[in-house]
XYZ file of C-alpha atoms in Angstrom:
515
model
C 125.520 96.724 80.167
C 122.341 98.082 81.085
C 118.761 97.171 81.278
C 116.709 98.619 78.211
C 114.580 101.915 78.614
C 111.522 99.217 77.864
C 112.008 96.708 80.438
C 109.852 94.825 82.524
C 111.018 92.614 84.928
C 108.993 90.220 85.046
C 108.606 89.258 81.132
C 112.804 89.652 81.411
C 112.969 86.314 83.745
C 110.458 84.187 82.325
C 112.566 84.938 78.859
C 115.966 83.756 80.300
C 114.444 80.738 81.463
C 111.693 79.462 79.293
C 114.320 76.532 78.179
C 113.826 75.827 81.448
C 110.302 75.092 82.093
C 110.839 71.508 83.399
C 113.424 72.337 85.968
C 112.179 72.822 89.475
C 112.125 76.718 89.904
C 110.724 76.796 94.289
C 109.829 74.388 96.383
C 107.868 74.967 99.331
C 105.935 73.072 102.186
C 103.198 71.446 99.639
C 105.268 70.619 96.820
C 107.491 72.025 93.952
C 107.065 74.476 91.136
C 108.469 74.479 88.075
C 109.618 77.688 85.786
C 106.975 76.358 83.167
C 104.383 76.621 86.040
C 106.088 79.701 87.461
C 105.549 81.676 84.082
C 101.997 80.334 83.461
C 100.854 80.886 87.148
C 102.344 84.507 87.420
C 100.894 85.420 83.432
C 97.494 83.899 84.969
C 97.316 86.365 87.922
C 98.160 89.023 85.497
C 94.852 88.624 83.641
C 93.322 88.160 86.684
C 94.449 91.323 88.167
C 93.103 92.866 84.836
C 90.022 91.188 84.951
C 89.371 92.455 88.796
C 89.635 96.186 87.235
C 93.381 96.773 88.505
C 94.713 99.472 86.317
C 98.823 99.528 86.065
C 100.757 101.349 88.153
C 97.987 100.882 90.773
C 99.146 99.211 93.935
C 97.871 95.853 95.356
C 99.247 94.764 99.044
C 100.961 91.350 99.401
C 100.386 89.824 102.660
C 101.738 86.214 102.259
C 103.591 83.578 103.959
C 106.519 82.384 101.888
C 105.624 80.195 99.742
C 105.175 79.158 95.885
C 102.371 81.559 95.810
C 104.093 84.808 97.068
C 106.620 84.405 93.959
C 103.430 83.788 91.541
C 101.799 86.961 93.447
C 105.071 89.443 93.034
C 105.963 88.764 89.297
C 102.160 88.636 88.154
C 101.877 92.026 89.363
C 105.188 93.028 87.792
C 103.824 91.284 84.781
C 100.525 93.252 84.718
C 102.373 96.657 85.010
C 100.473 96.672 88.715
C 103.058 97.717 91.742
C 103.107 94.924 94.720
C 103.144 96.195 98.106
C 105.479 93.476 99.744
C 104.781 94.225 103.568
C 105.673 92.253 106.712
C 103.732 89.365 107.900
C 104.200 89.974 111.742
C 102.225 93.275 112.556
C 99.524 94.196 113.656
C 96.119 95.353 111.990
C 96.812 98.757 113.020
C 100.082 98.727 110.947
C 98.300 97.033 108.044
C 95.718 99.842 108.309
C 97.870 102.856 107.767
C 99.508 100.860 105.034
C 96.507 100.314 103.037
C 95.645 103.600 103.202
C 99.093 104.789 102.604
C 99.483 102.570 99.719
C 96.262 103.349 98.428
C 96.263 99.639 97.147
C 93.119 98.751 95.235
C 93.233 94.854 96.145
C 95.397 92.552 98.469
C 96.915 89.564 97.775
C 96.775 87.032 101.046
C 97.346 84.222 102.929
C 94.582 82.106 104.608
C 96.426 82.353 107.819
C 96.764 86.302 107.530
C 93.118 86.719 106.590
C 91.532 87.622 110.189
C 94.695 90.023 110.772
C 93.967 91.679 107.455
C 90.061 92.075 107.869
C 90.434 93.833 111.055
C 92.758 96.278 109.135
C 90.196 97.107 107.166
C 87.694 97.606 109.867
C 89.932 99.811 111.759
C 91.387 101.900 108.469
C 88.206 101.518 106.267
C 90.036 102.052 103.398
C 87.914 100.178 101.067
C 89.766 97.468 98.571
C 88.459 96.244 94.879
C 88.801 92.667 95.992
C 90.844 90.000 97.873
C 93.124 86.991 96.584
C 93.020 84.160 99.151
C 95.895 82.072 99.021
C 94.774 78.363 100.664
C 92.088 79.779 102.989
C 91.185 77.927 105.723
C 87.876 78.583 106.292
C 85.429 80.906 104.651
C 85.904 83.537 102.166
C 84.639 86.553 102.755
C 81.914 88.419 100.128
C 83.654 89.062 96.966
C 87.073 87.814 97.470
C 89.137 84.950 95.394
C 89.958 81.812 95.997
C 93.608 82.423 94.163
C 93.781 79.159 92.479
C 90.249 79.550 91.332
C 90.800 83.070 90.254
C 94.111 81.764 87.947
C 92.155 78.876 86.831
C 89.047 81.372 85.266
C 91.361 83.428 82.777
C 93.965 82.565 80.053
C 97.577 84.138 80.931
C 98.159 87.441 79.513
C 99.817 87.289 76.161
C 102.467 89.052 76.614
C 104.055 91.920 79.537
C 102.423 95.313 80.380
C 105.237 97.870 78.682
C 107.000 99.036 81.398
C 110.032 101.507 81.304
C 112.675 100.707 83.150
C 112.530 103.458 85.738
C 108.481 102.905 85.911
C 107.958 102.109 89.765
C 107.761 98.252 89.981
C 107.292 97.938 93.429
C 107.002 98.744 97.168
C 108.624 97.825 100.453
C 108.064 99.028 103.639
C 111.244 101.058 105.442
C 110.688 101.268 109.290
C 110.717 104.748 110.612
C 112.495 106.500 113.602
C 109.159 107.662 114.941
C 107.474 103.912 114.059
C 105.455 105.002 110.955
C 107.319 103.378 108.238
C 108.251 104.549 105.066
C 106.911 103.016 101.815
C 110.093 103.083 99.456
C 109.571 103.197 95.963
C 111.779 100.910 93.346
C 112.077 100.547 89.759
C 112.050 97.409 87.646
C 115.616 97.562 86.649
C 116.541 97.874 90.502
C 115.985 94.518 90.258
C 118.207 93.489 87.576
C 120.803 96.075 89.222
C 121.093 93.974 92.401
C 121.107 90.350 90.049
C 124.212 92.086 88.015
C 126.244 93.469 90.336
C 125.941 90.967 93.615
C 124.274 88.068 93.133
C 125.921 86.550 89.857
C 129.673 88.339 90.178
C 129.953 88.016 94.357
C 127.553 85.497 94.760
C 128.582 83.344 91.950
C 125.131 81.765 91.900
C 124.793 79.263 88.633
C 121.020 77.278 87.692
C 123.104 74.413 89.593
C 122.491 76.110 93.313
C 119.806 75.510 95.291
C 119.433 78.902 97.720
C 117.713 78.807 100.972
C 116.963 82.264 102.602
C 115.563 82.179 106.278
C 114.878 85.968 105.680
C 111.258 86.192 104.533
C 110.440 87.298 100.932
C 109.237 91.096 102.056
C 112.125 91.954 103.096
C 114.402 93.684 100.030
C 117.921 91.176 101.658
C 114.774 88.158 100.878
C 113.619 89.203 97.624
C 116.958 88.983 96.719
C 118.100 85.879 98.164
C 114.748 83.744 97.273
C 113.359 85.469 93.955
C 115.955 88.267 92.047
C 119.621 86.316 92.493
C 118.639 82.316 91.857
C 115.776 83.000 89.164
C 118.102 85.471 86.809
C 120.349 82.188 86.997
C 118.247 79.683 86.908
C 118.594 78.547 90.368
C 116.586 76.170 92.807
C 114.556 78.016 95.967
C 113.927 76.464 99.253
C 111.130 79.026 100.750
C 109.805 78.211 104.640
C 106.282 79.416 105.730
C 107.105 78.762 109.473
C 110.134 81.452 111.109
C 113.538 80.154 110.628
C 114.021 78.364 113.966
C 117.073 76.466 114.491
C 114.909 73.313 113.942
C 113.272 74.112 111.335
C 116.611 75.759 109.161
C 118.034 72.299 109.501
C 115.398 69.902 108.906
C 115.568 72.190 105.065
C 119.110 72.029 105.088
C 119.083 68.116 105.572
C 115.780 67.169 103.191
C 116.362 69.441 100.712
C 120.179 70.272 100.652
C 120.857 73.816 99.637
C 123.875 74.927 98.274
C 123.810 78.380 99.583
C 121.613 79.821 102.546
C 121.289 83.528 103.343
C 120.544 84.275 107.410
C 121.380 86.672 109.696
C 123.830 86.664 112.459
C 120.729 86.015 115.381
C 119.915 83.260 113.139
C 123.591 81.801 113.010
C 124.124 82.378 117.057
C 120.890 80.419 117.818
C 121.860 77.223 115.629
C 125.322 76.981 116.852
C 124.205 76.768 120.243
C 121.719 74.191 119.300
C 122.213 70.400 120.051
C 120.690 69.662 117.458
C 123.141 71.375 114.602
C 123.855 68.835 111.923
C 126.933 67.454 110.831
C 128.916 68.896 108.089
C 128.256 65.538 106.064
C 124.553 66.001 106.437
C 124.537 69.364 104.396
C 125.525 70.248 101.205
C 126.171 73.860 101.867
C 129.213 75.524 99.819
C 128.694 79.567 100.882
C 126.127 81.102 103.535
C 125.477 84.984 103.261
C 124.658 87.276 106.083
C 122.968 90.567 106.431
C 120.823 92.726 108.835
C 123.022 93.467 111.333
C 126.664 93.467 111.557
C 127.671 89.705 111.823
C 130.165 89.159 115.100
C 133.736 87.256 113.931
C 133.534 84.514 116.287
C 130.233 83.461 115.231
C 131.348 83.551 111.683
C 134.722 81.583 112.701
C 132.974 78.728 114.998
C 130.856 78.405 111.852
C 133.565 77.733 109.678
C 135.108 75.457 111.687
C 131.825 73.384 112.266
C 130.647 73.641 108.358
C 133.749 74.627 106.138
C 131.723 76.918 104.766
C 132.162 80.621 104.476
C 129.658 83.223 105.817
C 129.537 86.007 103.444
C 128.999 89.008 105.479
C 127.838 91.888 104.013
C 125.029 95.393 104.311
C 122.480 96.723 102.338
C 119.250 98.740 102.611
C 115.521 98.824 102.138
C 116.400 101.809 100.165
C 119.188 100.425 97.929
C 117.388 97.086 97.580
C 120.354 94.848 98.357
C 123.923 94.686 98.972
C 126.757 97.335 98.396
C 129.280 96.616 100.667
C 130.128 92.913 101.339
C 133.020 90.200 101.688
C 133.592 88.142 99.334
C 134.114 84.056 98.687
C 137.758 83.837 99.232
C 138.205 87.501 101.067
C 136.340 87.701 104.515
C 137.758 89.670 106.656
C 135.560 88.344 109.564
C 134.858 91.781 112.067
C 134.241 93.623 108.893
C 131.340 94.301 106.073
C 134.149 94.041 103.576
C 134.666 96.132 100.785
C 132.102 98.125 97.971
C 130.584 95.760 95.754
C 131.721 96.887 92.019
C 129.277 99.179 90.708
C 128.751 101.048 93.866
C 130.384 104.088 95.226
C 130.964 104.424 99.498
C 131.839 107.780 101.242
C 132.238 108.413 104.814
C 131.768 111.722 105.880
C 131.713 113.848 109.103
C 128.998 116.152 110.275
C 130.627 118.773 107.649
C 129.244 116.608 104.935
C 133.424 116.066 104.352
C 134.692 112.761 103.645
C 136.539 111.673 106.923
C 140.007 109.841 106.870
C 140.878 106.384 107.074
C 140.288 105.049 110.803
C 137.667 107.598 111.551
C 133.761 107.186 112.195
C 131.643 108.637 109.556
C 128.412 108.662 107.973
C 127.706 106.095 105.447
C 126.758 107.375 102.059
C 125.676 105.334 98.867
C 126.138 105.744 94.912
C 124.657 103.056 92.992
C 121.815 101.837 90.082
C 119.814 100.269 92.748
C 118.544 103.371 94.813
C 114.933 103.754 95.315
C 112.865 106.811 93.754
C 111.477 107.935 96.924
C 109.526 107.277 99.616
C 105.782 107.265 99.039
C 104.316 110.433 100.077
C 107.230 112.031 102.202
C 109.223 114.619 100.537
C 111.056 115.603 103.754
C 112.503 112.066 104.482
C 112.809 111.654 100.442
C 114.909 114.641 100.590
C 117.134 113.595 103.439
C 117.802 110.293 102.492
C 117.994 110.618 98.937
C 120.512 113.460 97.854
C 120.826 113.864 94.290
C 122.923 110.644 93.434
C 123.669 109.793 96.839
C 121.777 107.388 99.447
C 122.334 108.497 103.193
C 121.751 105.023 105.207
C 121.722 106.383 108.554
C 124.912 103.713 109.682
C 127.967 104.994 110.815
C 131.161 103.362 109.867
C 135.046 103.232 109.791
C 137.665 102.430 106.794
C 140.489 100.883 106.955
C 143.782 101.521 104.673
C 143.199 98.631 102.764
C 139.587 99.323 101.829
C 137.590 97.552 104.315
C 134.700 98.906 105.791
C 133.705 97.943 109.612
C 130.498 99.067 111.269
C 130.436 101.784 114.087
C 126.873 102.005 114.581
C 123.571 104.061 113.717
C 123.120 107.902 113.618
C 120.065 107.656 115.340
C 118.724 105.998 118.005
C 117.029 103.013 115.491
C 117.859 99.678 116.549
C 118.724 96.517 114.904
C 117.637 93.309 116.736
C 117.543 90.151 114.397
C 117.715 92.321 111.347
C 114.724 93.806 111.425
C 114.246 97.366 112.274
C 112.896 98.864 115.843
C 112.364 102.490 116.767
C 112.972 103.003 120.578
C 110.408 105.521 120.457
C 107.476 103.266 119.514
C 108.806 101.039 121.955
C 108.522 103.621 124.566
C 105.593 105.238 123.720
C 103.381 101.868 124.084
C 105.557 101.091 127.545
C 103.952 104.860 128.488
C 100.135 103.429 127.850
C 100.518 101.391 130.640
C 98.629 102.992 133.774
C 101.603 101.832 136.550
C 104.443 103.407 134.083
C 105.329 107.328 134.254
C 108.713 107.406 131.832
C 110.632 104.632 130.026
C 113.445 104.818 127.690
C 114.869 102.014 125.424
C 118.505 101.305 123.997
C 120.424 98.363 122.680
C 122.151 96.000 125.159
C 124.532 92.968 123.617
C 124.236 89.485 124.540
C 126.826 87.390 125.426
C 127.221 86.500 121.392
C 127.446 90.155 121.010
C 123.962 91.132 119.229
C 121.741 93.821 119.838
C 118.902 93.104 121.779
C 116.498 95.794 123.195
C 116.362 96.996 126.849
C 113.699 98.960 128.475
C 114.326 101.402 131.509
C 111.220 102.207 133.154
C 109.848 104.872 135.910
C 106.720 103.613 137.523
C 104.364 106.325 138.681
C 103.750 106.589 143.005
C 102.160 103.600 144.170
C 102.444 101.871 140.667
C 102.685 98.209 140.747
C 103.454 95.805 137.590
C 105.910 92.909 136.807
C 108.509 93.111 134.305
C 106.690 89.462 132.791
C 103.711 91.474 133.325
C 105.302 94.760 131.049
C 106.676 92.739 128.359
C 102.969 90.807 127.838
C 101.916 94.082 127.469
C 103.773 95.462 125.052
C 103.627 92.213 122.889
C 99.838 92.706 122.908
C 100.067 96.095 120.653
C 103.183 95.688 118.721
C 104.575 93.174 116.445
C 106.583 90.643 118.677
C 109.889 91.359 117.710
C 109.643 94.903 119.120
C 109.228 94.022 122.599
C 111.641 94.765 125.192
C 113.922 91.665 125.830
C 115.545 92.580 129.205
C 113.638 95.004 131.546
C 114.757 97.139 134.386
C 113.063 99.340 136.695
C 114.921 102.674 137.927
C 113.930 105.231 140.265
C 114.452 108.200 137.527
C 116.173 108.508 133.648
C 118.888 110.701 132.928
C 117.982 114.034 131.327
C 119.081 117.027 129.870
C 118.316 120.759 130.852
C 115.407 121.228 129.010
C 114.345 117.382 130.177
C 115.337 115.538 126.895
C 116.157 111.535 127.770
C 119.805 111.006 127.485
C 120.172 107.552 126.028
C 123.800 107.976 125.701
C 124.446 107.892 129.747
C 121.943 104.363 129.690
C 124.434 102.762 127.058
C 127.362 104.248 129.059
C 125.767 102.462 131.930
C 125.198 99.154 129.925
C 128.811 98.836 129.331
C 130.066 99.639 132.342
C 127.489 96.712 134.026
């Protein structure tokens, strides 16, 4: 079964559930809405995109907290044949710059909260947008932008769905980059039914009766899936969280509102267990919890078991395949492993020779599947490396065993993973180097003592240079998004080098695990 060649994605869910209309579709910090609401609201941006002069296939940015309007905001512009930018909510107006004028995106849809971030973007890129869509503003709006209730309360919904075909580009997200400029990956409106087909109704066995809680946000592809593709092509409930997923805050959902699966990654699942304030396993309701963004260590996943009886459905996917294609399943975990090729995917590991490599031996992960993005926006030279004819490189390194199972070895570059959420050592580096003490500094992964990544900065101060490591990390949390700073710090007299003076990061992870 495939999607057909005139498909849009959008006008495909609001079909499968307009018997639905009085069941509860999200519910978010300031109340519910329903699938009735859900198609009117999304059908009344539409026309309002329209109305504001956005042509299809032009893009608009989304810039929202998650909440019931970031769902309303992603299928209206599906809906309208316009391409959603889904970026992240934590980074700074320099990032939001480029990606405006990257994107070329012709309006942005916003929350209040985001607005200051977002207008000094636009001072800094001065890339020039049609107008704005304020989602609950908190003070005032700036000249010519929307209140978005008012703006979907001054047109009729659109009659029916912009024709799209099903390999028209639907939408955007944002890859992270080895050199920090990320990537803006290009999907397809039947990427999204892929991912609903082959994971999140067959592995996930979600039915309208779940209620799905995701603490990763909606921009990122594992979220999308999790709070918007997987429940709605069921019918399914969606608890969505504005705040981050703190241990607190993950159970005072998990208590009030009771979802039946949650989706988290394995930072997320260390921090609660080691909370005193982790709930009961008669206080939930939860019957599976899926993990993703980093590989998820086995005695995390077994003390969770053990506290819950609930599985933890490890599994890894990509910005650039959209979701999961390699996973455990309900039933089959292998904990210490990703599990085995969802069914509609192909998985090769191969060596440096571009040969498959035997069973037990590290290789290069490559991907076959529906789900692969186009390209990346603008960037035939990392389109062409990643994307090779059918295949999807990831950049992870992994191992199979002789029954099938796939365990994680690693990246082939020097990208990091800490929380699930992309860092490039580089940028890191690079904004350690403004400071005026610091002469060198290099950056690798170190593992806690729940073995996950964190980042690790080795820095050279410059003669007579004087600064704290409190003092370095302040710094670097001024200029990049938070999660990128360094979270342990050490100060060395010089950094291993080659001949020709390239770092060698190797010999500081060498010297991590001997420590």
């Amino acid at each position: 079964m495939t999607p057909p060649p005139r498909f849009n994605f959008a006008g495909h869910l609001f079909d499968l559930n307009r018997e639905r209309a009085s069941r509860t579709a999200y519910i978010d910090d300031r109340g519910t809405l329903s699938y009735g609401q859900l198609e009117d609201r999304s059908r009344r941006l539409a026309a309002a995109l329209h109305a504001a002069g956005i042509r299809r296939e032009e893009r608009v940015l989304l810039l929202m907290l998650d909440g019931n309007d970031w769902p309303v905001s992603f299928l209206g512009s599906l809906y309208a044949g316009v391409v959603p930018v889904a970026v992240n909510t934590l980074l700074t107006p320099d990032d939001y710059a480029y990606m405006l004028d990257h994107s070329r995106a012709q309006a942005v849809l916003v929350s209040g909260a985001l607005l200051p971030t977002l207008q000094e973007a636009m001072v800094r890129g001065g890339h020039e947008v049609r107008t704005l869509f304020v989602s609950q503003p908190t003070g005032a709006l700036p000249d010519g932008a929307k209140e978005f209730n008012a703006a979907l309360a001054a047109v009729e919904p659109l009659a029916s769905p912009v024709t799209t075909a099903s390999d028209d580009p639907g939408f955007w997200l944002y890859s992270s980059g080895s050199t920090g400029k990320p990537k803006g990956t290009v999907h397809t409106h039947a990427n999204l039914w892929w991912t609903a087909e082959l994971y999140g109704k067959p592995v996930l066995g979600l039915t309208e009766d779940d209620v799905c809680f995701s603490a990763a946000k909606m921009y990122f592809a594992y979220g999308l899936g999790n709070a918007l593709t997987f429940p709605l092509s069921v019918g399914a409930t969606v608890v969505l969280m504005a705040e981050r997923p703190t241990p607190d805050a993950t159970f005072r959902r998990w208590v009030e509102h009771k979802p039946t699966v949650f989706f988290g990654a394995p930072t997320g699942f260390a921090g609660m267990l080691a909370s005193p304030k982790l709930p009961t396993r008669e206080a939930v309701a939860l019957r599976m919890c899926s993990s993703a963004g980093e590989a998820l260590p086995g005695e995390i996943a077994q003390r969770f078991k053990a506290h819950f009886g609930c599985e933890i459905i490890d599994g890894i996917g990509s910005t650039e395949m959209l979701h999961i294609f390699i996973s455990n399943r309900p039933g089959d975990v292998r904990y210490g492993t990703t599990g085995r090729p969802v069914e509609g995917y192909e998985v090769e590991l191969r060596g440096e020779d571009g040969r498959p490599v035997p069973d037990g031996e590290v290789g290069d992960l490559y991907i076959r599947g529906p789900s692969s993005a186009l390209m990346y926006w603008a960037n035939r030279e990392k389109s062409r490396e990643t994307f090779q004819g059918g295949w999807t490189k990831s950049g992870d390194k992994y191992t199979r065993d002789t029954d099938g199972y796939f365990t994680y070895a690693g990246r082939s570059d020097d990208m990091l993973k800490v929380s699930g959420i992309y860092v490039s050592p580089f940028e890191v580096e690079a904004t350690l180097m403004q400071h005026p003490a610091v002469l060198e500094a290099a950056v690798i992964g170190k593992e806690d003592a729940d073995g996950l990544t964190k980042t690790k900065a080795f820095v050279v101060l410059k003669d007579g240079g004087t600064v704290t490591e409190e003092e370095l990390k302040a710094f670097v949390k001024e200029r990049l998004a938070p999660y990128k700073y360094p979270r342990f710090l050490e100060f060395v007299s010089e950094l291993p080098k080659t001949a020709t003076g390239k770092i060698q990061r190797f010999r500081l992870r060498e010297k991590e695990k001997q420590a």
